[in-house]
C-alpha positions as protocol buffer text, in pm:
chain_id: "A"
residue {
  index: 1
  type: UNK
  ca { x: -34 y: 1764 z: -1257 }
}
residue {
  index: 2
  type: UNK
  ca { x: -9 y: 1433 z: -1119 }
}
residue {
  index: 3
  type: UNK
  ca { x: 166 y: 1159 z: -1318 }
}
residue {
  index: 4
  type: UNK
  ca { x: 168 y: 767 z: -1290 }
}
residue {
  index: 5
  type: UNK
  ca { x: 589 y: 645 z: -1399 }
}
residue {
  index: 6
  type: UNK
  ca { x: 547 y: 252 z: -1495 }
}
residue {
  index: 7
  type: UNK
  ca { x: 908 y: 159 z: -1555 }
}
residue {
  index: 8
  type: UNK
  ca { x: 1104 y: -169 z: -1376 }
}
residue {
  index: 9
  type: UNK
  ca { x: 1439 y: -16 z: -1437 }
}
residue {
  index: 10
  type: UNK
  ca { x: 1486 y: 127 z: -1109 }
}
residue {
  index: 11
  type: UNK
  ca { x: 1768 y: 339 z: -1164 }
}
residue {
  index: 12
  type: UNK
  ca { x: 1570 y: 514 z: -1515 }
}
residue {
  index: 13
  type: UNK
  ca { x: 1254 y: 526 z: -1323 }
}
residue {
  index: 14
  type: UNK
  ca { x: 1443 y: 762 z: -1000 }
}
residue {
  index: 15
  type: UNK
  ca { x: 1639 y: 995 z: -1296 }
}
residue {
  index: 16
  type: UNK
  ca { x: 1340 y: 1002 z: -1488 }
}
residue {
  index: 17
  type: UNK
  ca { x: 1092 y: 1143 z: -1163 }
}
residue {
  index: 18
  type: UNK
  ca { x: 1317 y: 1363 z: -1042 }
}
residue {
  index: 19
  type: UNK
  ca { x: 1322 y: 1554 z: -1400 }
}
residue {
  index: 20
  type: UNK
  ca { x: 968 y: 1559 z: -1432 }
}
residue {
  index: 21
  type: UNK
  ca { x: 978 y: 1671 z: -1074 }
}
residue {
  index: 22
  type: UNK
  ca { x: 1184 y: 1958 z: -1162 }
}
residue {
  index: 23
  type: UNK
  ca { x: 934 y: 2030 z: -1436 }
}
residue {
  index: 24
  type: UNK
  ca { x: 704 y: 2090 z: -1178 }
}
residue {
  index: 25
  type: UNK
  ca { x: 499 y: 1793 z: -1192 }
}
residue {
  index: 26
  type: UNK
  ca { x: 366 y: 1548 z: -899 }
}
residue {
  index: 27
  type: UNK
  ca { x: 529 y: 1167 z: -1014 }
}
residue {
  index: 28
  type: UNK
  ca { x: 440 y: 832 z: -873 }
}
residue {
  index: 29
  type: UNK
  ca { x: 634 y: 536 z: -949 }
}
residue {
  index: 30
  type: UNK
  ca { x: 514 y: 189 z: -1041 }
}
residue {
  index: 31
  type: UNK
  ca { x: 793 y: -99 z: -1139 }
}
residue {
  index: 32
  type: UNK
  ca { x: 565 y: -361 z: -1197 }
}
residue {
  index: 33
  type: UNK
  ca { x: 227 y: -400 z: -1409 }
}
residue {
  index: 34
  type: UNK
  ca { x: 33 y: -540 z: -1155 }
}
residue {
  index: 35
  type: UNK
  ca { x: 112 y: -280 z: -933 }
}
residue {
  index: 36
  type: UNK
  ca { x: 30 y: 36 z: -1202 }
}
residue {
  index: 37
  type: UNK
  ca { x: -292 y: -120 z: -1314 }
}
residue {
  index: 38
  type: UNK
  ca { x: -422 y: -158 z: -906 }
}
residue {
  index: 39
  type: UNK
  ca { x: -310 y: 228 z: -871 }
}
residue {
  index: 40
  type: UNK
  ca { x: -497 y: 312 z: -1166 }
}
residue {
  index: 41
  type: UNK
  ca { x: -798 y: 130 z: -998 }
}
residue {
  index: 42
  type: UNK
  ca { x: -804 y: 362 z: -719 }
}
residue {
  index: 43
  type: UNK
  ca { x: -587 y: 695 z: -809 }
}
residue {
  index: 44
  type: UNK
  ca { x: -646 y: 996 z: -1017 }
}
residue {
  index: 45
  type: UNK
  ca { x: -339 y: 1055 z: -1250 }
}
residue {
  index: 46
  type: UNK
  ca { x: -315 y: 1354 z: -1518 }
}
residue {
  index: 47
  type: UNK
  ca { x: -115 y: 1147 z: -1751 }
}
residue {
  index: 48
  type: UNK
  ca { x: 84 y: 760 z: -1734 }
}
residue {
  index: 49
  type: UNK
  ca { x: 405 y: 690 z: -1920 }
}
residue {
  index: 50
  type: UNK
  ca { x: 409 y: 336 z: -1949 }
}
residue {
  index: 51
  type: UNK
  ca { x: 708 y: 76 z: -2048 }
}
residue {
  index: 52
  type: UNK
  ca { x: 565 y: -235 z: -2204 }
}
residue {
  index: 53
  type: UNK
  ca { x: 789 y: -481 z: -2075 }
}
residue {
  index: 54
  type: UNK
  ca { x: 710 y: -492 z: -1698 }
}
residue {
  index: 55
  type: UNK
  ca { x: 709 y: -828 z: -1501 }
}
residue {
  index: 56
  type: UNK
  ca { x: 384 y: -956 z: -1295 }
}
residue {
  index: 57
  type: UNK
  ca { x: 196 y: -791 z: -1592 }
}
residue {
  index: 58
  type: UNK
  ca { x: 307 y: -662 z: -1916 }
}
residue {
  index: 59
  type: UNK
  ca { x: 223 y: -286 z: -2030 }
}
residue {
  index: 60
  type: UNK
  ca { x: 7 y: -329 z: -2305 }
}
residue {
  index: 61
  type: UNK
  ca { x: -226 y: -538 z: -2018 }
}
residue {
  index: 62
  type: UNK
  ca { x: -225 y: -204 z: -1840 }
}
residue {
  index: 63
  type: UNK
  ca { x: -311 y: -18 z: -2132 }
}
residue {
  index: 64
  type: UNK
  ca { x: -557 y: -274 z: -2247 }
}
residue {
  index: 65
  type: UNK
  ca { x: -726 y: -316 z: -1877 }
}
residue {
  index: 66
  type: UNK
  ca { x: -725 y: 114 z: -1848 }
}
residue {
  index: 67
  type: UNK
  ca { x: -935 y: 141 z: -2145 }
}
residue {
  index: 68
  type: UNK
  ca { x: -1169 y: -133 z: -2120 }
}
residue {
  index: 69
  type: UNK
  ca { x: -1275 y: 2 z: -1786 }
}
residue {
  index: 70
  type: UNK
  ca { x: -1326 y: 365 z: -2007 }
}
residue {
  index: 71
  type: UNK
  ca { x: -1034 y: 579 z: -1851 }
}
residue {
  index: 72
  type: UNK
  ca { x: -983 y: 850 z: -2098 }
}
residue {
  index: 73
  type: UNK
  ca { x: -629 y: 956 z: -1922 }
}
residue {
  index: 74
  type: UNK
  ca { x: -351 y: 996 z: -2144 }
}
residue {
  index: 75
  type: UNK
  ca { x: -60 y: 730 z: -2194 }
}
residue {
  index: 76
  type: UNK
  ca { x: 264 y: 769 z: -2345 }
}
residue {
  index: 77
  type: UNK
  ca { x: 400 y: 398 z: -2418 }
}
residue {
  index: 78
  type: UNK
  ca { x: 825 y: 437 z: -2341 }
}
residue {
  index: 79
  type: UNK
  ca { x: 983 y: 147 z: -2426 }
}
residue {
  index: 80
  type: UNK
  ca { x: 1257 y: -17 z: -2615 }
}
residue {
  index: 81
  type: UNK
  ca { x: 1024 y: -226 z: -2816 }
}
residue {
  index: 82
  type: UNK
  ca { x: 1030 y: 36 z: -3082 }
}
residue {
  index: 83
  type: UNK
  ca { x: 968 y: -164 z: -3369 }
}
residue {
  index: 84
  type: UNK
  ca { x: 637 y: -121 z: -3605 }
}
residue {
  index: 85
  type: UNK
  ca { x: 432 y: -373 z: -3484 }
}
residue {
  index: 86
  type: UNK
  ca { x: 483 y: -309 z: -3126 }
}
residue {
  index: 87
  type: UNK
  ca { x: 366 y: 93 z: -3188 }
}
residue {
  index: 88
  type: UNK
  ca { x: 114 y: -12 z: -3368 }
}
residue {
  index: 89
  type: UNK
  ca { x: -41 y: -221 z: -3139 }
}
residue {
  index: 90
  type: UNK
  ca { x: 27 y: 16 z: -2840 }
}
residue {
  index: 91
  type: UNK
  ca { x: -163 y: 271 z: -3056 }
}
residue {
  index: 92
  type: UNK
  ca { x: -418 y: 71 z: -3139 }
}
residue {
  index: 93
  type: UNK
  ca { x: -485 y: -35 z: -2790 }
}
residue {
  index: 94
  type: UNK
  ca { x: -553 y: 343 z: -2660 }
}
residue {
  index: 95
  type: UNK
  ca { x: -179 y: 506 z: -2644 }
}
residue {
  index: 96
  type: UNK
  ca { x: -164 y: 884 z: -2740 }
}
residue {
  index: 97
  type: UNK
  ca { x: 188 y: 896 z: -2821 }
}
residue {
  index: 98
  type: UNK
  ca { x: 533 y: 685 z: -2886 }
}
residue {
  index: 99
  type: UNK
  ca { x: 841 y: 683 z: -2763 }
}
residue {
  index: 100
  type: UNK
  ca { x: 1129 y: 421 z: -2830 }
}
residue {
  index: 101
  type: UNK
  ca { x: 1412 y: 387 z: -2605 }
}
residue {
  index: 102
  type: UNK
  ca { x: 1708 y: 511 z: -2613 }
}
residue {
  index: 103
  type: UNK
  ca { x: 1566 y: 903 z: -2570 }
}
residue {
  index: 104
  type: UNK
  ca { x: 1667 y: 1260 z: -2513 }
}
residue {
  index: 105
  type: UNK
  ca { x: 1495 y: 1390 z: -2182 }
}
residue {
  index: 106
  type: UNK
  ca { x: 1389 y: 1698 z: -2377 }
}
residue {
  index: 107
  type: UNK
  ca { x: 1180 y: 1512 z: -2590 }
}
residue {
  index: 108
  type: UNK
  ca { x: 1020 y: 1329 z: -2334 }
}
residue {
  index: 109
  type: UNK
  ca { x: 922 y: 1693 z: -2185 }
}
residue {
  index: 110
  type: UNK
  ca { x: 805 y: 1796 z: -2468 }
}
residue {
  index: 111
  type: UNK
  ca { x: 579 y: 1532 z: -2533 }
}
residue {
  index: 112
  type: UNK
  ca { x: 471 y: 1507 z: -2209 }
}
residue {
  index: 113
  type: UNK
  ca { x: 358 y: 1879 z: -2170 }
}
residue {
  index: 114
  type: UNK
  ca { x: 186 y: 1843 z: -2522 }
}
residue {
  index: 115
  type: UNK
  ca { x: -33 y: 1541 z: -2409 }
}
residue {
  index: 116
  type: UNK
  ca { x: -129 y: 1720 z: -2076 }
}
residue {
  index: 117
  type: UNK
  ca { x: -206 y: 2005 z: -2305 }
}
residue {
  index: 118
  type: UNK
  ca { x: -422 y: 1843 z: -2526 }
}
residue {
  index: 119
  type: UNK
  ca { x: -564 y: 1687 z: -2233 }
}
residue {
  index: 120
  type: UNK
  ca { x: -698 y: 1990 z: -2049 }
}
residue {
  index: 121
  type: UNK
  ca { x: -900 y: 2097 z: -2393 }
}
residue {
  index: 122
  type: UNK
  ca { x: -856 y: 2435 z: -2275 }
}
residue {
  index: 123
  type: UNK
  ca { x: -957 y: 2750 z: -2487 }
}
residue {
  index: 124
  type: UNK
  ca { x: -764 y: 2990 z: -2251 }
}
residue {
  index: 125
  type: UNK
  ca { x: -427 y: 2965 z: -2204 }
}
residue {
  index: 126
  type: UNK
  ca { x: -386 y: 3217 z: -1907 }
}
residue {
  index: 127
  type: UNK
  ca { x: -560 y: 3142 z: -1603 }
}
residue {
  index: 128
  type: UNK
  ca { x: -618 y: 3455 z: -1373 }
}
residue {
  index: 129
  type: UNK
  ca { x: -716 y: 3522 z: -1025 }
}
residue {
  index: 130
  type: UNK
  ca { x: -684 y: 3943 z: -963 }
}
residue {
  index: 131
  type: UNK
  ca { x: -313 y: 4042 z: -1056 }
}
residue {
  index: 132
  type: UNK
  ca { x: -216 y: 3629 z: -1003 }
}
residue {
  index: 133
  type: UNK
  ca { x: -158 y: 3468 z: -1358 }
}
residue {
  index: 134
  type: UNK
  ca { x: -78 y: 3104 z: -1461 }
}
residue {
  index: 135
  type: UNK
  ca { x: 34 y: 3028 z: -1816 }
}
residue {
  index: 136
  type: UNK
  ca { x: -84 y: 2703 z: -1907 }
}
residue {
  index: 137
  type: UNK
  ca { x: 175 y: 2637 z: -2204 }
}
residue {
  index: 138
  type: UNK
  ca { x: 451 y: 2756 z: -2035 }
}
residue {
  index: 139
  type: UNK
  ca { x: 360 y: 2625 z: -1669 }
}
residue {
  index: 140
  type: UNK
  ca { x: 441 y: 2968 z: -1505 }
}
residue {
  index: 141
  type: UNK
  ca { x: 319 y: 3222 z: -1226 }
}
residue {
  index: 142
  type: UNK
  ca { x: 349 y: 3604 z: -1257 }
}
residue {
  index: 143
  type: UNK
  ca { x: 205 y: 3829 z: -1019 }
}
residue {
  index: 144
  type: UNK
  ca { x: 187 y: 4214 z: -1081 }
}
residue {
  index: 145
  type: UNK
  ca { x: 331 y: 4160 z: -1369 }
}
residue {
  index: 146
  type: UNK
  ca { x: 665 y: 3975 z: -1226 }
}
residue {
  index: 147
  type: UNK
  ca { x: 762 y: 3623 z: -1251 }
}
residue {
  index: 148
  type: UNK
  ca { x: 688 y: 3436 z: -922 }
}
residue {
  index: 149
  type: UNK
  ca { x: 976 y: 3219 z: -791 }
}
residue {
  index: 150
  type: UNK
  ca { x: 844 y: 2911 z: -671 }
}
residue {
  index: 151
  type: UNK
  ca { x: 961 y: 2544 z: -566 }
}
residue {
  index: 152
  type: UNK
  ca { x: 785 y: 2221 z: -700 }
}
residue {
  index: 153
  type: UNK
  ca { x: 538 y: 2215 z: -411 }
}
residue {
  index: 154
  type: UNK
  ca { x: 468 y: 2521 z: -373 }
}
residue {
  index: 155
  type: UNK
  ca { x: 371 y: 2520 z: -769 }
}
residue {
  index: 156
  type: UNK
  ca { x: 173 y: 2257 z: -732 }
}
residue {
  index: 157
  type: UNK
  ca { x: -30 y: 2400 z: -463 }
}
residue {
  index: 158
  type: UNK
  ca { x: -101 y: 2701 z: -610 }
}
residue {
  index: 159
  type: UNK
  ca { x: -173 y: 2574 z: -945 }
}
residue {
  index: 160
  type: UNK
  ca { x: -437 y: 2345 z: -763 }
}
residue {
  index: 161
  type: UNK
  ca { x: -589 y: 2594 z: -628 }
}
residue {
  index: 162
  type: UNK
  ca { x: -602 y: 2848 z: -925 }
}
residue {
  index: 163
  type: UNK
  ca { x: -800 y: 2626 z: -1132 }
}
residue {
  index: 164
  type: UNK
  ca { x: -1055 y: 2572 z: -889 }
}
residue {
  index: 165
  type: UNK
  ca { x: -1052 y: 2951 z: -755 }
}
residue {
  index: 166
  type: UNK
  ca { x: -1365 y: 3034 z: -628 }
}
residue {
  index: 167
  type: UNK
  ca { x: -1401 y: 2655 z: -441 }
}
residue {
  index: 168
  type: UNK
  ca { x: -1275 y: 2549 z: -152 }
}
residue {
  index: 169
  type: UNK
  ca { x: -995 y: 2273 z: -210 }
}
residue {
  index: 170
  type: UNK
  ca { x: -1000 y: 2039 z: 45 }
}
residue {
  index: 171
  type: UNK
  ca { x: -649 y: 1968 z: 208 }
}
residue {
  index: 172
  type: UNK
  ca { x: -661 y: 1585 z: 135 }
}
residue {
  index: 173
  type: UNK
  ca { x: -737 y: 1683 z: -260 }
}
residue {
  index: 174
  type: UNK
  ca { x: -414 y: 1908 z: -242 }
}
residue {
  index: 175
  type: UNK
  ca { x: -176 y: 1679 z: -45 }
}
residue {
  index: 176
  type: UNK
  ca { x: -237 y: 1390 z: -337 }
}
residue {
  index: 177
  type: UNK
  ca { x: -207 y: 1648 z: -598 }
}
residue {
  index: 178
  type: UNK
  ca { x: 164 y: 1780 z: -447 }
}
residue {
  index: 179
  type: UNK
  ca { x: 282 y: 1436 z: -289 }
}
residue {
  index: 180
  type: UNK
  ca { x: 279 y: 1094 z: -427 }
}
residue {
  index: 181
  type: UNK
  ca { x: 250 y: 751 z: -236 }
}
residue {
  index: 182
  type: UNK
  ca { x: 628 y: 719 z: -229 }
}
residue {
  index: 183
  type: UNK
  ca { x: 652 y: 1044 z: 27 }
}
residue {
  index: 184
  type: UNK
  ca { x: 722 y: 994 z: 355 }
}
residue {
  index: 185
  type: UNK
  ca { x: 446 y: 1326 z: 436 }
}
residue {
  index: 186
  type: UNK
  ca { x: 123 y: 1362 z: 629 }
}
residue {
  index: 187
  type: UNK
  ca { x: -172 y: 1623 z: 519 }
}
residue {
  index: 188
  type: UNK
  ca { x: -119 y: 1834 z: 756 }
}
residue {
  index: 189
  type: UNK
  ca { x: 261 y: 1921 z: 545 }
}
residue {
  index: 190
  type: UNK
  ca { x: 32 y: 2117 z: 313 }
}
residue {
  index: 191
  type: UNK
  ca { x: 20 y: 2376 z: 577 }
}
residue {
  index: 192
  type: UNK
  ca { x: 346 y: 2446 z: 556 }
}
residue {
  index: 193
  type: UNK
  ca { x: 306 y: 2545 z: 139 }
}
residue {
  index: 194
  type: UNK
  ca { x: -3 y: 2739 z: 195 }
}
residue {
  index: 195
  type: UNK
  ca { x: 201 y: 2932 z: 467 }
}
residue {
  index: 196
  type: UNK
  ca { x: 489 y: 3015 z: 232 }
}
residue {
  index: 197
  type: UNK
  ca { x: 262 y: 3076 z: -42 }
}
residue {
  index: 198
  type: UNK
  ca { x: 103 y: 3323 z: 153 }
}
residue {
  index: 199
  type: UNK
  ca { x: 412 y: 3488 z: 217 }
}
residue {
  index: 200
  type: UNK
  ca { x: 476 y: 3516 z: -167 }
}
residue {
  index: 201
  type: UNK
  ca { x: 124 y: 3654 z: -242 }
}
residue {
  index: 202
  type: UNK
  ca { x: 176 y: 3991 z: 3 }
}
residue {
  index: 203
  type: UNK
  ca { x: 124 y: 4254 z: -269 }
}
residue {
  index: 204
  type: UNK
  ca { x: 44 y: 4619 z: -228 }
}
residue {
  index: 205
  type: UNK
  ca { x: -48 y: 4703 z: -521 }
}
residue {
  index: 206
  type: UNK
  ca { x: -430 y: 4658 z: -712 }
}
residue {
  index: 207
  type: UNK
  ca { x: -580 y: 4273 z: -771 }
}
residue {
  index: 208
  type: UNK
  ca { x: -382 y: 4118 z: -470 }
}
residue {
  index: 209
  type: UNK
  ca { x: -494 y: 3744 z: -426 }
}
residue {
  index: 210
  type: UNK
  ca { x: -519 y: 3546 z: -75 }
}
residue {
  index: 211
  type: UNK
  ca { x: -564 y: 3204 z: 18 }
}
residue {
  index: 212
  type: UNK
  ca { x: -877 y: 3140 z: 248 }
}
residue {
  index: 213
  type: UNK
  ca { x: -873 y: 2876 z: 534 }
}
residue {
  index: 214
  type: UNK
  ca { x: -1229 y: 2742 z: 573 }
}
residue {
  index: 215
  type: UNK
  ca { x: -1176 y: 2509 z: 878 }
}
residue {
  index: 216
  type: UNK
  ca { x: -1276 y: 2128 z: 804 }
}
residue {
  index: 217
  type: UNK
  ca { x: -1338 y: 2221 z: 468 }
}
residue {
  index: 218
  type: UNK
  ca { x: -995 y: 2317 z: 291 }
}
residue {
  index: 219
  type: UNK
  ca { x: -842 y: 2620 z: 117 }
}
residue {
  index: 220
  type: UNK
  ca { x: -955 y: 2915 z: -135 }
}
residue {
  index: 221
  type: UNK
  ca { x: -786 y: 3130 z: -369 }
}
residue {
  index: 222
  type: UNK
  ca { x: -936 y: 3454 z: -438 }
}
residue {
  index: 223
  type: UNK
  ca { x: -866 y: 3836 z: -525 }
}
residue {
  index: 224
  type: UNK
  ca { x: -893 y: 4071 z: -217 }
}
């Protein structure tokens, strides 16, 4: 789950990443409006949580130029403009959901992982490869029945790859799902996660999964 982080307060914006991080979730930052709306031009995000006051270009001009050019992502306005009129006209505009300034983290979280729910319009909320499952709600891996341990990275890897099991991922489609712009990382650091992962999926029991190197083409997850 990649994530777009408009905020100009530099010190909220590095807090606020890092817990999202934690939450397993791939975050680029943006401290300017002119700046979000040219990533937006070119990047795939999951989900943007926008401020609305942002110099070179104010938020609702992101929101406004996002929609006009028919991106459906989702956008949660976090601001302190929390009055009525400014919601109003952030909902009105295209936002999914609200947040005024000051804020408890957990309800950011929560809101956040409701939005990318809603987003995915997903029937199933377990994803399964042979004895590998992902909860969707809850954002976890068991295998064999036993919670997997894994870091950020190596989380988003693997979910990448679950949801598309049966394709081949190619690496450059998994390096800008697990790193952002910010990272100081080339593609070929992604072979370092599908190592460890690989490490983590040695099971001797029935439904054991495996990650597939296809040379020039990319990676794929499937049961043995």
């Amino acid at each position: 789950m990649r994530i777009l982080l408009v905020e100009d307060h530099i010190e909220l914006s590095r807090w606020l990443a890092k817990a999202l991080r934690d939450a397993h979730l791939t975050v680029e930052c943006a401290h300017n409006g002119a700046d979000a709306d040219s990533l937006l031009l070119t990047q795939d995000y999951a989900l943007v949580i926008l401020d609305l006051t942002l110099p070179r270009m104010d938020g609702l001009e992101v929101l406004k130029r996002m929609r006009a050019r028919g991106s459906r992502t989702p956008v949660l306005i976090l601001t302190a403009r929390g009055g009525l009129a400014d919601r109003v006209s952030g909902l009105n505009m295209g936002a999914d959901d609200y947040l005024a300034k000051p804020f408890e983290l957990e309800e950011l979280e929560a809101r956040v992982k409701a939005l990318l729910r809603r987003s995915q319009s997903q029937e199933t909320v377990t994803v399964a490869c042979g004895a590998l499952n992902f909860d969707t709600v809850s954002r976890t891996f068991t295998y064999g029945g036993e919670l997997l341990a894994l870091t950020p990275r190596e989380h988003a890897v693997l979910e990448a790859l679950i949801v598309r099991q049966g394709h081949t991922v190619p690496k450059d489609k998994l390096f800008q799902q697990v790193f952002s712009l910010d990272d100081n990382a080339s593609v070929d650091a992604i072979e370092i996660y599908i190592h460890r992962l690989r490490k983590k999926l040695e099971h001797e029991g029935p439904g054991r999964v495996g990650i597939t190197t296809l040379r020039g083409l990319g990676y794929l997850l499937q049961a043995a």
